[in-house]
Amino acid sequence: MTGPNVIGDDYRAGYLAGQADRQGEVDWLENEPDRLYRLAYGDERRIPALTVTRAELEQRRALSEPPVEVTRRDALASWGIETPATDTPAAAAATENPSTSTGPTNRTSRRRQMSTRTITGNLAADPEAVQAGRVQIVKLRVIENTGEYRAGEWTPHDAPTTHYVEAK
């Protein structure tokens, strides 16, 4: 073992006599991991704190990449909805790109994760693009044939479930 002299008689005599003067060994055990970390990574090891200061949080936010921007066409395609290329009023409104600038906002509001839920069913009507404040969303209805297992057998419900979905 490298570090304090554990072979010397003085050390053994003090240890056997129950003396608590082993500060050299304690210091070495505390400093050795830091020394090895510096050698391996060229950086000081930091003990993680339970709290993060505002400056550290802002620095992390500045270093992180902004979220990927999803266009309306990409969002509809991810739902398997084809956008019509005809000259209908709904298609004309869909081709207009409203301003996506939301002005000065805090970074956390732009980083909300989009939740997903898979519903297997049939569209009850064509999806409708709606302006909700500054955000454009798509409203649609999905009819799902639902049921449940009773005594180990699938029993469909009498009336299908209608899901009203608003997607950004």
GROMACS .gro file of C-alpha atoms in nm:
model
  168
    1MET     CA    1   0.000   0.000   0.000
    2THR     CA    2   0.135   0.341  -0.091
    3GLY     CA    3   0.066   0.636   0.132
    4PRO     CA    4   0.129   0.645   0.504
    5ASN     CA    5   0.396   0.423   0.655
    6VAL     CA    6   0.191   0.127   0.775
    7ILE     CA    7   0.493  -0.094   0.834
    8GLY     CA    8   0.658   0.121   1.099
    9ASP     CA    9   0.646   0.013   1.463
   10ASP     CA   10   0.528   0.357   1.573
   11TYR     CA   11   0.219   0.328   1.357
   12ARG     CA   12   0.137  -0.022   1.478
   13ALA     CA   13   0.200   0.066   1.839
   14GLY     CA   14  -0.031   0.368   1.814
   15TYR     CA   15  -0.298   0.165   1.638
   16LEU     CA   16  -0.283  -0.119   1.889
   17ALA     CA   17  -0.280   0.123   2.181
   18GLY     CA   18  -0.604   0.272   2.049
   19GLN     CA   19  -0.467   0.617   1.975
   20ALA     CA   20  -0.673   0.819   1.729
   21ASP     CA   21  -0.377   1.004   1.574
   22ARG     CA   22  -0.425   0.864   1.224
   23GLN     CA   23  -0.492   1.197   1.054
   24GLY     CA   24  -0.216   1.135   0.798
   25GLU     CA   25  -0.391   0.824   0.673
   26VAL     CA   26  -0.728   1.000   0.668
   27ASP     CA   27  -0.585   1.291   0.469
   28TRP     CA   28  -0.420   1.055   0.222
   29LEU     CA   29  -0.745   0.859   0.173
   30GLU     CA   30  -0.935   1.183   0.110
   31ASN     CA   31  -0.680   1.327  -0.135
   32GLU     CA   32  -0.588   1.016  -0.336
   33PRO     CA   33  -0.915   0.990  -0.533
   34ASP     CA   34  -0.889   1.360  -0.624
   35ARG     CA   35  -0.530   1.311  -0.742
   36LEU     CA   36  -0.627   1.012  -0.958
   37TYR     CA   37  -0.925   1.202  -1.103
   38ARG     CA   38  -0.703   1.497  -1.195
   39LEU     CA   39  -0.456   1.259  -1.364
   40ALA     CA   40  -0.728   1.080  -1.558
   41TYR     CA   41  -0.947   1.374  -1.664
   42GLY     CA   42  -0.731   1.682  -1.615
   43ASP     CA   43  -1.002   1.843  -1.409
   44GLU     CA   44  -1.097   1.895  -1.048
   45ARG     CA   45  -1.350   1.654  -0.908
   46ARG     CA   46  -1.662   1.825  -0.776
   47ILE     CA   47  -1.889   1.672  -0.523
   48PRO     CA   48  -2.239   1.719  -0.662
   49ALA     CA   49  -2.449   1.956  -0.457
   50LEU     CA   50  -2.818   1.909  -0.408
   51THR     CA   51  -2.885   2.267  -0.512
   52VAL     CA   52  -2.789   2.446  -0.830
   53THR     CA   53  -2.727   2.818  -0.829
   54ARG     CA   54  -2.905   3.042  -1.075
   55ALA     CA   55  -2.575   3.119  -1.249
   56GLU     CA   56  -2.501   2.748  -1.296
   57LEU     CA   57  -2.850   2.687  -1.429
   58GLU     CA   58  -2.823   2.971  -1.680
   59GLN     CA   59  -2.481   2.845  -1.789
   60ARG     CA   60  -2.619   2.494  -1.847
   61ARG     CA   61  -2.910   2.636  -2.045
   62ALA     CA   62  -2.677   2.845  -2.258
   63LEU     CA   63  -2.461   2.541  -2.336
   64SER     CA   64  -2.749   2.304  -2.417
   65GLU     CA   65  -2.880   2.278  -2.771
   66PRO     CA   66  -3.216   2.436  -2.851
   67PRO     CA   67  -3.500   2.193  -2.921
   68VAL     CA   68  -3.559   2.079  -3.277
   69GLU     CA   69  -3.828   2.285  -3.446
   70VAL     CA   70  -4.113   2.076  -3.584
   71THR     CA   71  -4.315   2.214  -3.872
   72ARG     CA   72  -4.687   2.164  -3.907
   73ARG     CA   73  -4.637   1.936  -4.207
   74ASP     CA   74  -4.389   1.720  -4.010
   75ALA     CA   75  -4.628   1.697  -3.716
   76LEU     CA   76  -4.918   1.590  -3.936
   77ALA     CA   77  -4.697   1.340  -4.120
   78SER     CA   78  -4.591   1.188  -3.788
   79TRP     CA   79  -4.960   1.122  -3.718
   80GLY     CA   80  -5.000   0.967  -4.064
   81ILE     CA   81  -5.214   1.256  -4.188
   82GLU     CA   82  -5.156   1.359  -4.547
   83THR     CA   83  -5.191   1.732  -4.615
   84PRO     CA   84  -5.411   1.803  -4.918
   85ALA     CA   85  -5.250   1.986  -5.209
   86THR     CA   86  -5.584   2.110  -5.350
   87ASP     CA   87  -5.703   2.470  -5.353
   88THR     CA   88  -5.962   2.440  -5.078
   89PRO     CA   89  -6.001   2.717  -4.818
   90ALA     CA   90  -5.866   2.486  -4.549
   91ALA     CA   91  -5.561   2.403  -4.761
   92ALA     CA   92  -5.505   2.772  -4.834
   93ALA     CA   93  -5.519   2.850  -4.463
   94ALA     CA   94  -5.284   2.561  -4.393
   95THR     CA   95  -5.022   2.687  -4.640
   96GLU     CA   96  -5.005   3.024  -4.469
   97ASN     CA   97  -4.723   3.025  -4.220
   98PRO     CA   98  -4.823   3.233  -3.919
   99SER     CA   99  -4.549   3.414  -3.735
  100THR     CA  100  -4.383   3.172  -3.496
  101SER     CA  101  -4.210   3.447  -3.305
  102THR     CA  102  -4.340   3.448  -2.952
  103GLY     CA  103  -4.136   3.745  -2.842
  104PRO     CA  104  -3.929   3.733  -2.529
  105THR     CA  105  -4.005   3.413  -2.343
  106ASN     CA  106  -3.821   3.223  -2.080
  107ARG     CA  107  -3.626   2.924  -2.203
  108THR     CA  108  -3.809   2.668  -1.991
  109SER     CA  109  -4.143   2.731  -2.160
  110ARG     CA  110  -3.989   2.646  -2.497
  111ARG     CA  111  -3.837   2.323  -2.370
  112ARG     CA  112  -4.151   2.139  -2.268
  113GLN     CA  113  -4.149   1.785  -2.394
  114MET     CA  114  -4.434   1.687  -2.621
  115SER     CA  115  -4.621   1.393  -2.476
  116THR     CA  116  -4.736   1.119  -2.708
  117ARG     CA  117  -5.019   0.871  -2.688
  118THR     CA  118  -5.103   0.610  -2.946
  119ILE     CA  119  -5.471   0.566  -3.025
  120THR     CA  120  -5.564   0.301  -3.279
  121GLY     CA  121  -5.890   0.385  -3.446
  122ASN     CA  122  -6.060   0.571  -3.729
  123LEU     CA  123  -6.076   0.944  -3.791
  124ALA     CA  124  -6.431   1.069  -3.737
  125ALA     CA  125  -6.376   1.384  -3.945
  126ASP     CA  126  -6.098   1.563  -4.127
  127PRO     CA  127  -5.839   1.720  -3.896
  128GLU     CA  128  -5.894   2.093  -3.853
  129ALA     CA  129  -5.610   2.345  -3.814
  130VAL     CA  130  -5.703   2.603  -3.549
  131GLN     CA  131  -5.519   2.909  -3.424
  132ALA     CA  132  -5.507   2.904  -3.042
  133GLY     CA  133  -5.353   3.233  -2.940
  134ARG     CA  134  -5.006   3.240  -3.092
  135VAL     CA  135  -4.993   2.864  -3.145
  136GLN     CA  136  -5.148   2.669  -3.429
  137ILE     CA  137  -5.296   2.335  -3.323
  138VAL     CA  138  -5.478   2.054  -3.499
  139LYS     CA  139  -5.811   1.929  -3.367
  140LEU     CA  140  -5.929   1.583  -3.461
  141ARG     CA  141  -6.161   1.309  -3.343
  142VAL     CA  142  -6.059   0.945  -3.331
  143ILE     CA  143  -6.314   0.669  -3.280
  144GLU     CA  144  -6.163   0.369  -3.106
  145ASN     CA  145  -6.330   0.032  -3.069
  146THR     CA  146  -6.273  -0.037  -2.703
  147GLY     CA  147  -6.351  -0.332  -2.483
  148GLU     CA  148  -6.218  -0.532  -2.194
  149TYR     CA  149  -6.124  -0.882  -2.096
  150ARG     CA  150  -6.390  -1.061  -1.892
  151ALA     CA  151  -6.318  -1.412  -1.767
  152GLY     CA  152  -6.024  -1.427  -2.007
  153GLU     CA  153  -6.225  -1.338  -2.318
  154TRP     CA  154  -6.233  -1.008  -2.508
  155THR     CA  155  -6.571  -0.836  -2.482
  156PRO     CA  156  -6.614  -0.524  -2.697
  157HIS     CA  157  -6.802  -0.227  -2.554
  158ASP     CA  158  -7.144  -0.147  -2.700
  159ALA     CA  159  -7.045   0.205  -2.806
  160PRO     CA  160  -6.698   0.294  -2.932
  161THR     CA  161  -6.493   0.555  -2.747
  162THR     CA  162  -6.450   0.894  -2.912
  163HIS     CA  163  -6.125   1.075  -2.836
  164TYR     CA  164  -6.112   1.450  -2.890
  165VAL     CA  165  -5.747   1.533  -2.959
  166GLU     CA  166  -5.578   1.870  -2.979
  167ALA     CA  167  -5.222   1.842  -3.108
  168LYS     CA  168  -4.963   2.112  -3.146
   0.00000   0.00000   0.00000
